[in-house]
Coordinates of C-alpha atoms in Angstrom, one line a residue:
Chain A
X1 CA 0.0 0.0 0.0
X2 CA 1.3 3.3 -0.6
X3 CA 1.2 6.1 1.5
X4 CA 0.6 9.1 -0.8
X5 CA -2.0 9.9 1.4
X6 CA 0.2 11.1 4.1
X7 CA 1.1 14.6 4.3
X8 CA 4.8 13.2 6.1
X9 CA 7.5 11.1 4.5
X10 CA 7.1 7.8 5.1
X11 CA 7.7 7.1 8.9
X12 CA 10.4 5.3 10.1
X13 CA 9.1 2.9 12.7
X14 CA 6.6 0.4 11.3
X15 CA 3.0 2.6 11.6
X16 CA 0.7 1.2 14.5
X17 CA -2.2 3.2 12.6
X18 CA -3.4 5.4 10.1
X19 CA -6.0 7.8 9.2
X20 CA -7.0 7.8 6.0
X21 CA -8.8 10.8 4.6
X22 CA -10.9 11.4 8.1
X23 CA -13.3 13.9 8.4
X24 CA -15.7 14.9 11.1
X25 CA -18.7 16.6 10.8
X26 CA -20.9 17.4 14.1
X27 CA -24.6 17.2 14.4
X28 CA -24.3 20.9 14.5
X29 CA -22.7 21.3 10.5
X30 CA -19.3 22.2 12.5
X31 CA -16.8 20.8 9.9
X32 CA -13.9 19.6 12.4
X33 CA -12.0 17.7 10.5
X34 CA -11.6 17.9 6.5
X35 CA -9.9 14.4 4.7
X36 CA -7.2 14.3 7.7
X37 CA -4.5 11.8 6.3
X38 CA -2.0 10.6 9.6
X39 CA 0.5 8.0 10.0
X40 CA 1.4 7.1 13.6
X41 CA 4.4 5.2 13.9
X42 CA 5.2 2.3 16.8
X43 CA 7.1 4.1 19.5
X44 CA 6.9 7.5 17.6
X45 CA 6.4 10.5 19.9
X46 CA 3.8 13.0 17.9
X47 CA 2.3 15.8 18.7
X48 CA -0.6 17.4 17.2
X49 CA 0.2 21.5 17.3
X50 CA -2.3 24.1 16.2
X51 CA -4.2 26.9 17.5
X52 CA -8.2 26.0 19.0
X53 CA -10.5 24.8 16.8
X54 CA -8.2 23.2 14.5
X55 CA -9.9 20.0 15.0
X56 CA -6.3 18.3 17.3
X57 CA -8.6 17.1 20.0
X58 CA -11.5 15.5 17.8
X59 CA -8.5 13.9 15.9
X60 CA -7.5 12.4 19.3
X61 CA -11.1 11.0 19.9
X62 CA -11.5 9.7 17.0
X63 CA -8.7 7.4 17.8
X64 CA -9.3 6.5 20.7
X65 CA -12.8 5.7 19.4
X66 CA -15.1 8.2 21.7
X67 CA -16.4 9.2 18.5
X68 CA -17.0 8.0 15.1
X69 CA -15.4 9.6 11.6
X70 CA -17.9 11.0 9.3
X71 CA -16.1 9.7 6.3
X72 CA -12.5 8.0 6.1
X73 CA -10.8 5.4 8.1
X74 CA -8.5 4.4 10.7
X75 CA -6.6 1.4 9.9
X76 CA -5.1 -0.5 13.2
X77 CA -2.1 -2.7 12.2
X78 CA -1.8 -4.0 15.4
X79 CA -4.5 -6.8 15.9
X80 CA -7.4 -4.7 15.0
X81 CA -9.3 -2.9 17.7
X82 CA -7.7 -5.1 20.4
X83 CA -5.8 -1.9 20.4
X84 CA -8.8 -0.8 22.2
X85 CA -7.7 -2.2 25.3
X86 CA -3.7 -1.0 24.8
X87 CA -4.9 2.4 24.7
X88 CA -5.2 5.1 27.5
X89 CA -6.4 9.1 27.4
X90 CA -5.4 12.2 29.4
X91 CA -7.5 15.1 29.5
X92 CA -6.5 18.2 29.9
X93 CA -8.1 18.3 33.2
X94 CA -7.0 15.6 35.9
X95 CA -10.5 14.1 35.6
X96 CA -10.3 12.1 38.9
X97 CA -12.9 10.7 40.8
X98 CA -13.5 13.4 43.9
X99 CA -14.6 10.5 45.8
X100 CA -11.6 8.2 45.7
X101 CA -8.1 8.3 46.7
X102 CA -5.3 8.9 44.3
X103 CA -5.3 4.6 44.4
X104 CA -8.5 4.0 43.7
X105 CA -8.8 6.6 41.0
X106 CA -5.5 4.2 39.6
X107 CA -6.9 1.0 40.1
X108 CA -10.7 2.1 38.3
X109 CA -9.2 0.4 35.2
X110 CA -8.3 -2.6 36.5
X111 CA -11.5 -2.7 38.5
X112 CA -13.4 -2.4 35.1
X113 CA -11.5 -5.1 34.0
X114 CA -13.3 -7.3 37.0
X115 CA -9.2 -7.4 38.9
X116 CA -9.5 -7.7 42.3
X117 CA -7.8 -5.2 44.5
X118 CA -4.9 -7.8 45.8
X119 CA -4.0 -8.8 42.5
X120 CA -4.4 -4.5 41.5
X121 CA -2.6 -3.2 44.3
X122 CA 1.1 -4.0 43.4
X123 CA 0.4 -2.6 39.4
X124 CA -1.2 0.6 41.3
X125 CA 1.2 1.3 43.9
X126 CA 4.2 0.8 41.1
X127 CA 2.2 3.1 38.3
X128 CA 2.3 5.9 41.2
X129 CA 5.7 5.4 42.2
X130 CA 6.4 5.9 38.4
X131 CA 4.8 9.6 38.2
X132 CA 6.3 10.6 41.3
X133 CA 4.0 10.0 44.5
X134 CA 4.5 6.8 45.9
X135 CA 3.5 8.7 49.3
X136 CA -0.2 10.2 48.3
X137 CA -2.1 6.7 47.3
X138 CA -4.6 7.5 50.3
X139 CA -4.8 11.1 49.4
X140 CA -8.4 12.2 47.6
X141 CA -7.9 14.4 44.5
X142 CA -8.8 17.5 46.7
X143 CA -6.0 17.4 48.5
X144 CA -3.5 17.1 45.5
X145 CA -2.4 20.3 43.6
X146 CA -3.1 20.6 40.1
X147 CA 0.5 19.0 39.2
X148 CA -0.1 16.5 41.3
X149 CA -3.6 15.6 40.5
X150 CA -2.2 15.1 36.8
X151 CA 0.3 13.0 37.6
X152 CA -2.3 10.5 39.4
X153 CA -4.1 10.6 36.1
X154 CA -1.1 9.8 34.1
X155 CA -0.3 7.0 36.3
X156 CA -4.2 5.5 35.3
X157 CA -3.4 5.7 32.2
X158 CA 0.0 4.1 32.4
X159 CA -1.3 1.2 34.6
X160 CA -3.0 -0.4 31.9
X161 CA 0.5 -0.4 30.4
X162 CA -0.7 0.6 27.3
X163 CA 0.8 0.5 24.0
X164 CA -0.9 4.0 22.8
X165 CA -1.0 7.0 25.3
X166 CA -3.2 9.6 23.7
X167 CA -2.9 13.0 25.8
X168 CA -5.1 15.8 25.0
X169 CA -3.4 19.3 26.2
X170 CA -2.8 17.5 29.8
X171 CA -0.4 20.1 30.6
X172 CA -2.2 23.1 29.5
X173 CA -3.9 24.6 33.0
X174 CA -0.5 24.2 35.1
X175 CA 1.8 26.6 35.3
X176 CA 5.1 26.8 33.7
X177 CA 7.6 25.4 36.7
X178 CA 5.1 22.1 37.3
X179 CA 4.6 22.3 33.2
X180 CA 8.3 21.7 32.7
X181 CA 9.0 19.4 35.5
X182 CA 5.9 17.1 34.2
X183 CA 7.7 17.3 30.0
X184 CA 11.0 16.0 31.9
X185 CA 8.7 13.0 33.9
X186 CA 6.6 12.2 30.8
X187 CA 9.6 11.7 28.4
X188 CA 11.3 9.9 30.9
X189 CA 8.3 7.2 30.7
X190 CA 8.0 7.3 27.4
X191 CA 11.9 5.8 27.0
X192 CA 11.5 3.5 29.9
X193 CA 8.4 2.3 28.5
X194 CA 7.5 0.9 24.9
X195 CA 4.8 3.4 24.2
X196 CA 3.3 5.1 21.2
X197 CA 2.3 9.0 22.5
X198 CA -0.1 10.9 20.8
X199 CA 0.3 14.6 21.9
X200 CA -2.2 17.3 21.7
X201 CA -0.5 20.9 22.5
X202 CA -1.1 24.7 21.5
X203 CA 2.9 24.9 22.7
X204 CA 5.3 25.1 19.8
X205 CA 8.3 24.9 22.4
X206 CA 6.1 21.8 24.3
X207 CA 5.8 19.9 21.1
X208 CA 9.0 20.5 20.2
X209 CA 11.0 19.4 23.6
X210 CA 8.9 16.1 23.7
X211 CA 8.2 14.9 20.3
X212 CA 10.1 13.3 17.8
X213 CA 7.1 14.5 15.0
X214 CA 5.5 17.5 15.3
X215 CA 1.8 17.7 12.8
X216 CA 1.3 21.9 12.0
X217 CA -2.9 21.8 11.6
X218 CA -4.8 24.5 10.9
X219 CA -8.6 25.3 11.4
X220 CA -11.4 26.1 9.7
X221 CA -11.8 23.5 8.6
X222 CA -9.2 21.2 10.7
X223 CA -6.7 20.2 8.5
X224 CA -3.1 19.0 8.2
X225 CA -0.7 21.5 7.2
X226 CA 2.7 20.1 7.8
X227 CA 4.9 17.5 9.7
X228 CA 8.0 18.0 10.6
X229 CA 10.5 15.9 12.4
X230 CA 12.3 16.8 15.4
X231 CA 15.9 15.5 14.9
X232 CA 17.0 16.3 18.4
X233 CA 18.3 12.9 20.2
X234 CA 16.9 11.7 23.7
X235 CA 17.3 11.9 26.5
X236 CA 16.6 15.7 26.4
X237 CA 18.1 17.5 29.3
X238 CA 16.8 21.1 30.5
X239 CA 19.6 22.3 29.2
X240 CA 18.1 21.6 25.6
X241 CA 15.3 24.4 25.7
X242 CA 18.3 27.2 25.8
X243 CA 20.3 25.1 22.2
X244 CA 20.0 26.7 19.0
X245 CA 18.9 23.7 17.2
X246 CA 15.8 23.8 19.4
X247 CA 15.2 27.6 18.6
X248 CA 15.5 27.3 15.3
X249 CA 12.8 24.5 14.8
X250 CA 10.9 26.3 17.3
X251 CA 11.2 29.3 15.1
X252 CA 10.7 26.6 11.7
X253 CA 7.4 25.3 13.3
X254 CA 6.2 29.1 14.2
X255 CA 6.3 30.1 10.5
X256 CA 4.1 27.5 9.6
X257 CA 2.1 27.9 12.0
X258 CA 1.4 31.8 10.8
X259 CA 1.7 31.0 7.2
X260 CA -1.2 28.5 7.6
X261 CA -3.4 30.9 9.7
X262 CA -2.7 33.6 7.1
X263 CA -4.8 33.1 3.8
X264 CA -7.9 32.6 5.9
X265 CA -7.6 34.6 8.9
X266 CA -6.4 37.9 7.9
X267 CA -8.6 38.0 4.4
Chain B
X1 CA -19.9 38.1 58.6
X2 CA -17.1 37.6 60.9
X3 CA -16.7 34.1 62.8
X4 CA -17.6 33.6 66.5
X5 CA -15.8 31.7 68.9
X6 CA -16.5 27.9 69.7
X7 CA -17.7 29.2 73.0
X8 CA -19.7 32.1 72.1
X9 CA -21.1 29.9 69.1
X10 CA -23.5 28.0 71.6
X11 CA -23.2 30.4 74.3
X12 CA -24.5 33.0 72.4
X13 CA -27.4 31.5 70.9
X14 CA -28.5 29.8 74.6
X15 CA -28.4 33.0 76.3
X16 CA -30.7 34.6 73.7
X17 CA -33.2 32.3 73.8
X18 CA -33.2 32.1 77.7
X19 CA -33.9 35.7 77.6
X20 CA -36.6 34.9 75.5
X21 CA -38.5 32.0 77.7
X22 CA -37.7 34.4 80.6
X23 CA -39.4 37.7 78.7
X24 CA -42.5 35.3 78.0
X25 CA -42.9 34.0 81.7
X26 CA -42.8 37.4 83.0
X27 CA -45.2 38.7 80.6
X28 CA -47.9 36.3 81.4
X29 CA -46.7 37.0 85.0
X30 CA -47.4 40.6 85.3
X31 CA -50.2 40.8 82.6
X32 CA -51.8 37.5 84.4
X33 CA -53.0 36.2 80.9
X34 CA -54.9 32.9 81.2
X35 CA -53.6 29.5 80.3
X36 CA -56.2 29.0 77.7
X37 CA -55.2 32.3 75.8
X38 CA -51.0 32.5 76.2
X39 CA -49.6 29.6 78.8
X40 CA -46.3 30.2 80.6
X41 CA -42.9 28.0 79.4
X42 CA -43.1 27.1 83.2
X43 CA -46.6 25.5 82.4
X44 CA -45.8 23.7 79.3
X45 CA -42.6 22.0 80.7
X46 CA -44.7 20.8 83.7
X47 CA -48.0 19.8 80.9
X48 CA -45.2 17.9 78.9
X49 CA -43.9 16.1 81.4
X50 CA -47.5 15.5 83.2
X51 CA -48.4 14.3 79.8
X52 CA -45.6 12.6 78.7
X53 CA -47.1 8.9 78.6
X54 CA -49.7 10.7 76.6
X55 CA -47.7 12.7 74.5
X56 CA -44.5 10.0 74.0
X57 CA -47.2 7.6 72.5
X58 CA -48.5 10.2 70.0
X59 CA -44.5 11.1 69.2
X60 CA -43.6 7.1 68.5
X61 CA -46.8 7.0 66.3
X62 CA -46.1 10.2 64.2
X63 CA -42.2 9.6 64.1
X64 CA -42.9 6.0 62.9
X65 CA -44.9 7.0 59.9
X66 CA -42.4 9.9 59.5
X67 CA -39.8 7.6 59.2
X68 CA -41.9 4.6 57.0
X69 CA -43.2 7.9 54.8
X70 CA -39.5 8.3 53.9
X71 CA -37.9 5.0 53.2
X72 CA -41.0 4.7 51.2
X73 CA -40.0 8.2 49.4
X74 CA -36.6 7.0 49.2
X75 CA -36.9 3.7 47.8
X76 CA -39.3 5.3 44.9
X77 CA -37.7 8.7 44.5
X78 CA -34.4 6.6 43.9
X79 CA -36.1 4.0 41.5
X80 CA -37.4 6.4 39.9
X81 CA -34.5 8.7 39.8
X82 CA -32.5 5.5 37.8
X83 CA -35.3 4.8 35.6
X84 CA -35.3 8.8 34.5
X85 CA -31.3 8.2 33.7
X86 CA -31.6 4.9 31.6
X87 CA -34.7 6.5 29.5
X88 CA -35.6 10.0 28.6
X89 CA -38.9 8.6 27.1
X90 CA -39.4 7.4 30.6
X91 CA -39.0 10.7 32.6
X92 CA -41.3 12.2 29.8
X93 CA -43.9 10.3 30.5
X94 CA -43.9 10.0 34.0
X95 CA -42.2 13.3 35.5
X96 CA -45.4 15.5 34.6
X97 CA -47.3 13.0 37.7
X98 CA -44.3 13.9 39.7
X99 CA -45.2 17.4 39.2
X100 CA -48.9 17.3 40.1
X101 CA -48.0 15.3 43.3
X102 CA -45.5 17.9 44.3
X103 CA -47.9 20.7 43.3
X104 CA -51.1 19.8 44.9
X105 CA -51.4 20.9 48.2
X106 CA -51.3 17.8 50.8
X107 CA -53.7 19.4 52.6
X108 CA -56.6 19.1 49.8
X109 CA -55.3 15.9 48.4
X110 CA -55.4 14.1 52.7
X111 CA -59.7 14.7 52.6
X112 CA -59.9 12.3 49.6
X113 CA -57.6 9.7 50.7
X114 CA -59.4 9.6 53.6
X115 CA -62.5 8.1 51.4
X116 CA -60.6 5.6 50.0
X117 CA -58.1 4.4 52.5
X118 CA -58.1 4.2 56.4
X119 CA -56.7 7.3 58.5
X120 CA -52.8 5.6 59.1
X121 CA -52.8 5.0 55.6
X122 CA -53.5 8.3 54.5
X123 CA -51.1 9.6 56.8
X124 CA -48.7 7.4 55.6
X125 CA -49.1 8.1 52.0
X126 CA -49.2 12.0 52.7
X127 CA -45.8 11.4 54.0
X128 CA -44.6 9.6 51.3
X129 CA -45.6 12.1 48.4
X130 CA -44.3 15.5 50.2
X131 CA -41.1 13.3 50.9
X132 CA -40.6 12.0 47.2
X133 CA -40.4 14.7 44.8
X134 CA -37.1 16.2 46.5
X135 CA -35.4 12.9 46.5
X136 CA -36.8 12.5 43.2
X137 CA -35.6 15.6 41.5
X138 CA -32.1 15.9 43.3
X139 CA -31.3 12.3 42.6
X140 CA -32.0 12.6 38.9
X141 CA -30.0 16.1 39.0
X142 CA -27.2 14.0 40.4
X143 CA -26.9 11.3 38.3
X144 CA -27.2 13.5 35.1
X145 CA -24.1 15.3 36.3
X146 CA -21.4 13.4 36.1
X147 CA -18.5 14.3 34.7
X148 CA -18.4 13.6 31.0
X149 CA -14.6 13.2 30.2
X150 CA -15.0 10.3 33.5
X151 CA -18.0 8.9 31.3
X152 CA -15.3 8.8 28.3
X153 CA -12.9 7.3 30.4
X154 CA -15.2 4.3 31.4
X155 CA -16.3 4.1 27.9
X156 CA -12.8 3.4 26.8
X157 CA -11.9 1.0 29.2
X158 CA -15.0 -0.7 28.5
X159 CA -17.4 -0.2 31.2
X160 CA -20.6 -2.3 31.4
X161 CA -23.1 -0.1 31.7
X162 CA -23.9 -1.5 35.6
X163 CA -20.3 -1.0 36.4
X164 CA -20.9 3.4 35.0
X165 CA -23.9 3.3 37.0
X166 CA -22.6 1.3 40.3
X167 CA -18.8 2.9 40.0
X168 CA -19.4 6.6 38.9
X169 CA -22.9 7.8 37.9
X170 CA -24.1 6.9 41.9
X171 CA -21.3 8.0 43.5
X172 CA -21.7 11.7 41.8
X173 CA -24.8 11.6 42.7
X174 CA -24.9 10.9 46.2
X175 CA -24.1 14.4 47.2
X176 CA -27.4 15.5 45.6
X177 CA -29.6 12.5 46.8
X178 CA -27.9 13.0 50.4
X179 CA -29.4 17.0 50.1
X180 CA -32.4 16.0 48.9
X181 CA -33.2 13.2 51.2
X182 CA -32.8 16.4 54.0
X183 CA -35.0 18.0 52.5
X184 CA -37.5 15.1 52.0
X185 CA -36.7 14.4 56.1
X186 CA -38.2 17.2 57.3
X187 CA -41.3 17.5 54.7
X188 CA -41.8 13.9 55.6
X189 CA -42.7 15.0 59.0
X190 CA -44.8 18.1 57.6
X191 CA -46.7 15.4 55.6
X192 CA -47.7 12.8 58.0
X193 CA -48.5 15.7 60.7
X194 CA -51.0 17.7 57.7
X195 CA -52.2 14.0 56.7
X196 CA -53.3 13.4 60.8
X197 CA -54.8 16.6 61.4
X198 CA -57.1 16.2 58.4
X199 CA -57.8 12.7 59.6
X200 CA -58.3 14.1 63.1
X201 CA -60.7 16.2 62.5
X202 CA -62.5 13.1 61.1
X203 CA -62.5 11.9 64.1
X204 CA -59.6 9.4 64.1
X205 CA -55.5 8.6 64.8
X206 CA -53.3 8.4 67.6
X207 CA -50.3 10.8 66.5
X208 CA -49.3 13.9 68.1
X209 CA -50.8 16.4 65.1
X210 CA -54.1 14.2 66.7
X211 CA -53.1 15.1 70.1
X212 CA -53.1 18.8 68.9
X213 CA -56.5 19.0 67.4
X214 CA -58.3 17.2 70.5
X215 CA -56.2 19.7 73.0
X216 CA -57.8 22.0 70.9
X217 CA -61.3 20.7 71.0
X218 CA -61.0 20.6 74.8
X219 CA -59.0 23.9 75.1
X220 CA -56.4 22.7 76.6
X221 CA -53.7 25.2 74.9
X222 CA -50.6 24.1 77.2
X223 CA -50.7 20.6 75.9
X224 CA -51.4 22.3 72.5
X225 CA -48.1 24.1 73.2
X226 CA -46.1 20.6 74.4
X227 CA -47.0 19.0 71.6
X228 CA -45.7 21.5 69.5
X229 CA -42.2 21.6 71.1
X230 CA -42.2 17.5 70.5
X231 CA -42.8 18.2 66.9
X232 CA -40.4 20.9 66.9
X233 CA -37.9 18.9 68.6
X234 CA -38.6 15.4 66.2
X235 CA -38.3 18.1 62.9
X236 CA -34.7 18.9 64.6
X237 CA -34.0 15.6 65.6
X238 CA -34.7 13.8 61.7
X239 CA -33.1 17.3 60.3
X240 CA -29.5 16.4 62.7
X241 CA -29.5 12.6 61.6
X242 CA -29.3 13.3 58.2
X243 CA -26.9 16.2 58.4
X244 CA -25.1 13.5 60.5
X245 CA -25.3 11.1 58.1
X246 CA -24.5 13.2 54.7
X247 CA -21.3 14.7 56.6
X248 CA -19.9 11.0 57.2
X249 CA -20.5 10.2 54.0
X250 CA -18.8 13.2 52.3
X251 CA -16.6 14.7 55.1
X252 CA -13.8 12.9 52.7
X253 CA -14.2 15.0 49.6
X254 CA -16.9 16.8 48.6
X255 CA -17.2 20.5 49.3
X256 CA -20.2 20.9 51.5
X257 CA -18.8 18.9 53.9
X258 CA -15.5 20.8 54.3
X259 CA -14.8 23.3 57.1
X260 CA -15.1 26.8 55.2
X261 CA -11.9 27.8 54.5
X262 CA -9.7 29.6 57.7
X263 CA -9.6 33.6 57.0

């Protein structure tokens, strides 16, 4: 199969799934997303970029499968929609359960998956450990901070130990200290871990840092404009957001951001 | 409004209303009202305790169907509530019926029962439909507002649609079923007490709303007045339990159960 319908060169890594020509219309006559053609690689870190309304976050429901395409496909080449199950989704807000600790709001998955709390309670206490808070498991959400309350949301998604972690702005309401501290955490699990992330951001300088493929989309209607790889090697120290390789793609990816907006925006 | 000390806060409120009894004694004192027009405190104390085996039988009887008019409120305000989230067509059909019950005055509907049933099952009934709507309408509140990205989430990890009821749609709910079953406590009490003195004045029952209209037949205000305070008392007492029990429930995370915040 060829892959003229991708907007990127051909991905390295073998691709874990495609979109082909997917569009998204809502009930409303909102046109989301117009023919979007994307490649996701296995272990690939890509982030979606692109100002609101450019149709990033419906992208990312649309594969994780909270809502249907309106025309087009998405083409799993793992074992089909097993991949259901490999898959786990940040929002941008911590989205925790008020009424259960930081280890219960952890262990919902597996509890949904009918695992009992014994067999749970090692998997829980080691996906908490991983984000940083091997101390707050009895803590409720409301006596977390906001970085904190994320990071117990990242560790339900990672519990599942999925293959496909698709993150939707997660980062976007903290501020910028917690922000960066969280970028060095979640990059740090993506290496130890075999994972595929899907990134949503509005941050050129966030999508560069983490990803190894940054998608440009535009709005109205939500489209692909560009991809562009990020040839910067990891680990990625601190250090990194002050090197002039990183400015300059940062300054690369904010050009075509603008000359996308452009045409449409300014007419 | 600037906060009292954890002395004052009952200290205060106790002295008040000790000025109060003691501003009421003396007028009917000095003025030397009759009982039958305006009795003393002093009097009432002494008519509810002279009266007490009286009066304690009428309080168990009321506070019974009180409490029967509410688990009956609260087992169909609840079913009811789930029904209305599986099936809008449901709640469509039947909320309109909720309406009317909550509408009509209890006090014109208790005459007609009173045809068709006998008196402690109109007062028991009575109870039970001033009790249900709030549990009813908070309930169904509550379980239409959960959070819709935790609905997602359970989607994706492929939630039966028990285990989004049982696991999240319930629990986000209970803070509103909890405030509404408080509410439905104390209009449980309103209802079995309008439901008895309707079937009082037909000339039957053995609660204390009873006790009230045959003081009043024989003029005999102070235990009109005792058996008042007993109601009072029982309204405070069912209005306490289920603070008590909604702040055990929550005190862990939700909101209304949190000590306001320390200025």
């Amino acid at each position: 199969m060829t892959d003229a319908a991708a907007p990127t060169k051909a991905a390295p890594a073998p691709p874990l799934l495609r979109l082909e020509r997917v569009s998204k219309t809502f009930p409303n006559g909102t046109m989301a997303l117009d023919a979007l053609s994307l490649a996701i690689g296995q272990g690939e870190f890509v982030s979606l970029l692109g100002p609101s309304g450019c149709g990033k976050s419906t992208a990312l429901r649309l594969i994780a499968g909270l809502i249907a395409p309106t025309a087009g496909d998405i083409v799993w080449n793992d074992a089909g929609r097993a991949g259901h199950r490999a898959l786990s989704f940040v929002f941008q807000e911590s989205t925790l359960m008020p009424w259960a600790t930081a280890f219960d709001n952890v262990m919902m998955p597996l509890k949904l998956r009918g695992m009992r709390r014994t067999e749970a309670a090692p998997r829980v206490l080691e996906a908490l450990a991983q984000v940083g808070l091997p101390d707050s498991a009895g803590a409720y959400p409301r006596e977390l901070s906001g970085g904190m309350k994320m990071r117990v949301s990242i560790a339900r998604a990672l519990v599942t130990e999925p293959t496909l972690l698709l993150m939707d702005e997660p980062f976007a309401a903290l501020d910028e200290i917690t922000r960066f501290r969280l970028n060095q955490d979640l990059l740090q699990l993506y290496r130890s871990r075999a994972m595929t992330i899907v990134f949503v951001t509005h941050s050129i300088y966030e999508s560069v840092f983490l990803s190894s493929r940054v998608v440009v989309m535009a709005p109205r209607p939500g489209r692909v404009v560009s991809a562009i790889d990020v040839p910067l090697a990891y680990p990625r120290p601190e250090a990194l957001r002050s090197d002039a390789a990183y400015n300059r793609l940062c300054n690369h990816l904010s050009e075509a951001l603008h000359t996308a907006m452009a045409p449409r925006d300014f007419l | 409004m600037s906060r009292l000390p954890a002395l004052g806060r009952i200290l205060l409120p106790a002295i008040f209303m000790a000025a109060l009894l003691m501003a009421w004694e003396m007028l009917v004192r000095l003025a030397a009202i009759p009982p039958y027009v305006l009795p003393s405190p002093t009097l009432i104390g002494a008519t509810l305790i002279n009266d007490w085996p009286l009066l304690s039988r009428a309080l168990v009887v009321t506070l019974i169907t009180t409490l029967e008019g509410l688990a009956l409120a609260l087992v169909g305000g609840v079913g009811l509530a789930l029904l209305f989230a599986r099936s809008r067509t449901i709640e469509w059909v039947l909320y309109p019926y909720a309406v009317i019950l909550q509408v009509t005055p209890i006090i014109a509907i208790a005459p007609l029962l009173l045809i068709y049933t006998s008196s402690e099952t109109t007062v028991l009934i009575c109870a039970w439909i001033v009790a249900f709507f709030p549990i009813l309408s908070n309930t169904t509140t509550g379980l239409r507002a959960t959070d819709r990205n935790l609905l997602a989430l359970f989607t994706l990890y492929g939630a039966s649609s028990w285990q989004v009821l049982w696991h999240l749609r319930m629990r986000a709910a209970l803070p509103y079923f909890l405030a509404g079953l408080r509410i439905g406590g104390g209009l449980s009490l309103i209802g079995a007490v309008v439901a008895e003195i309707a079937a009082g004045s037909a000339g039957a029952g053995g609660g204390l709303a009873y006790r009230i209209v045959e003081a009043q037949y024989r003029l005999n205000i102070p235990r009109m007045f005792a058996a008042l305070i007993l109601l009072a008392v029982a309204g405070i007492a069912i209005f306490a339990v289920l603070s008590g029990i909604s702040h055990l429930l929550l005190r862990r995370w939700h909101e209304s159960a949190l000590a306001p915040p320390e200025r």
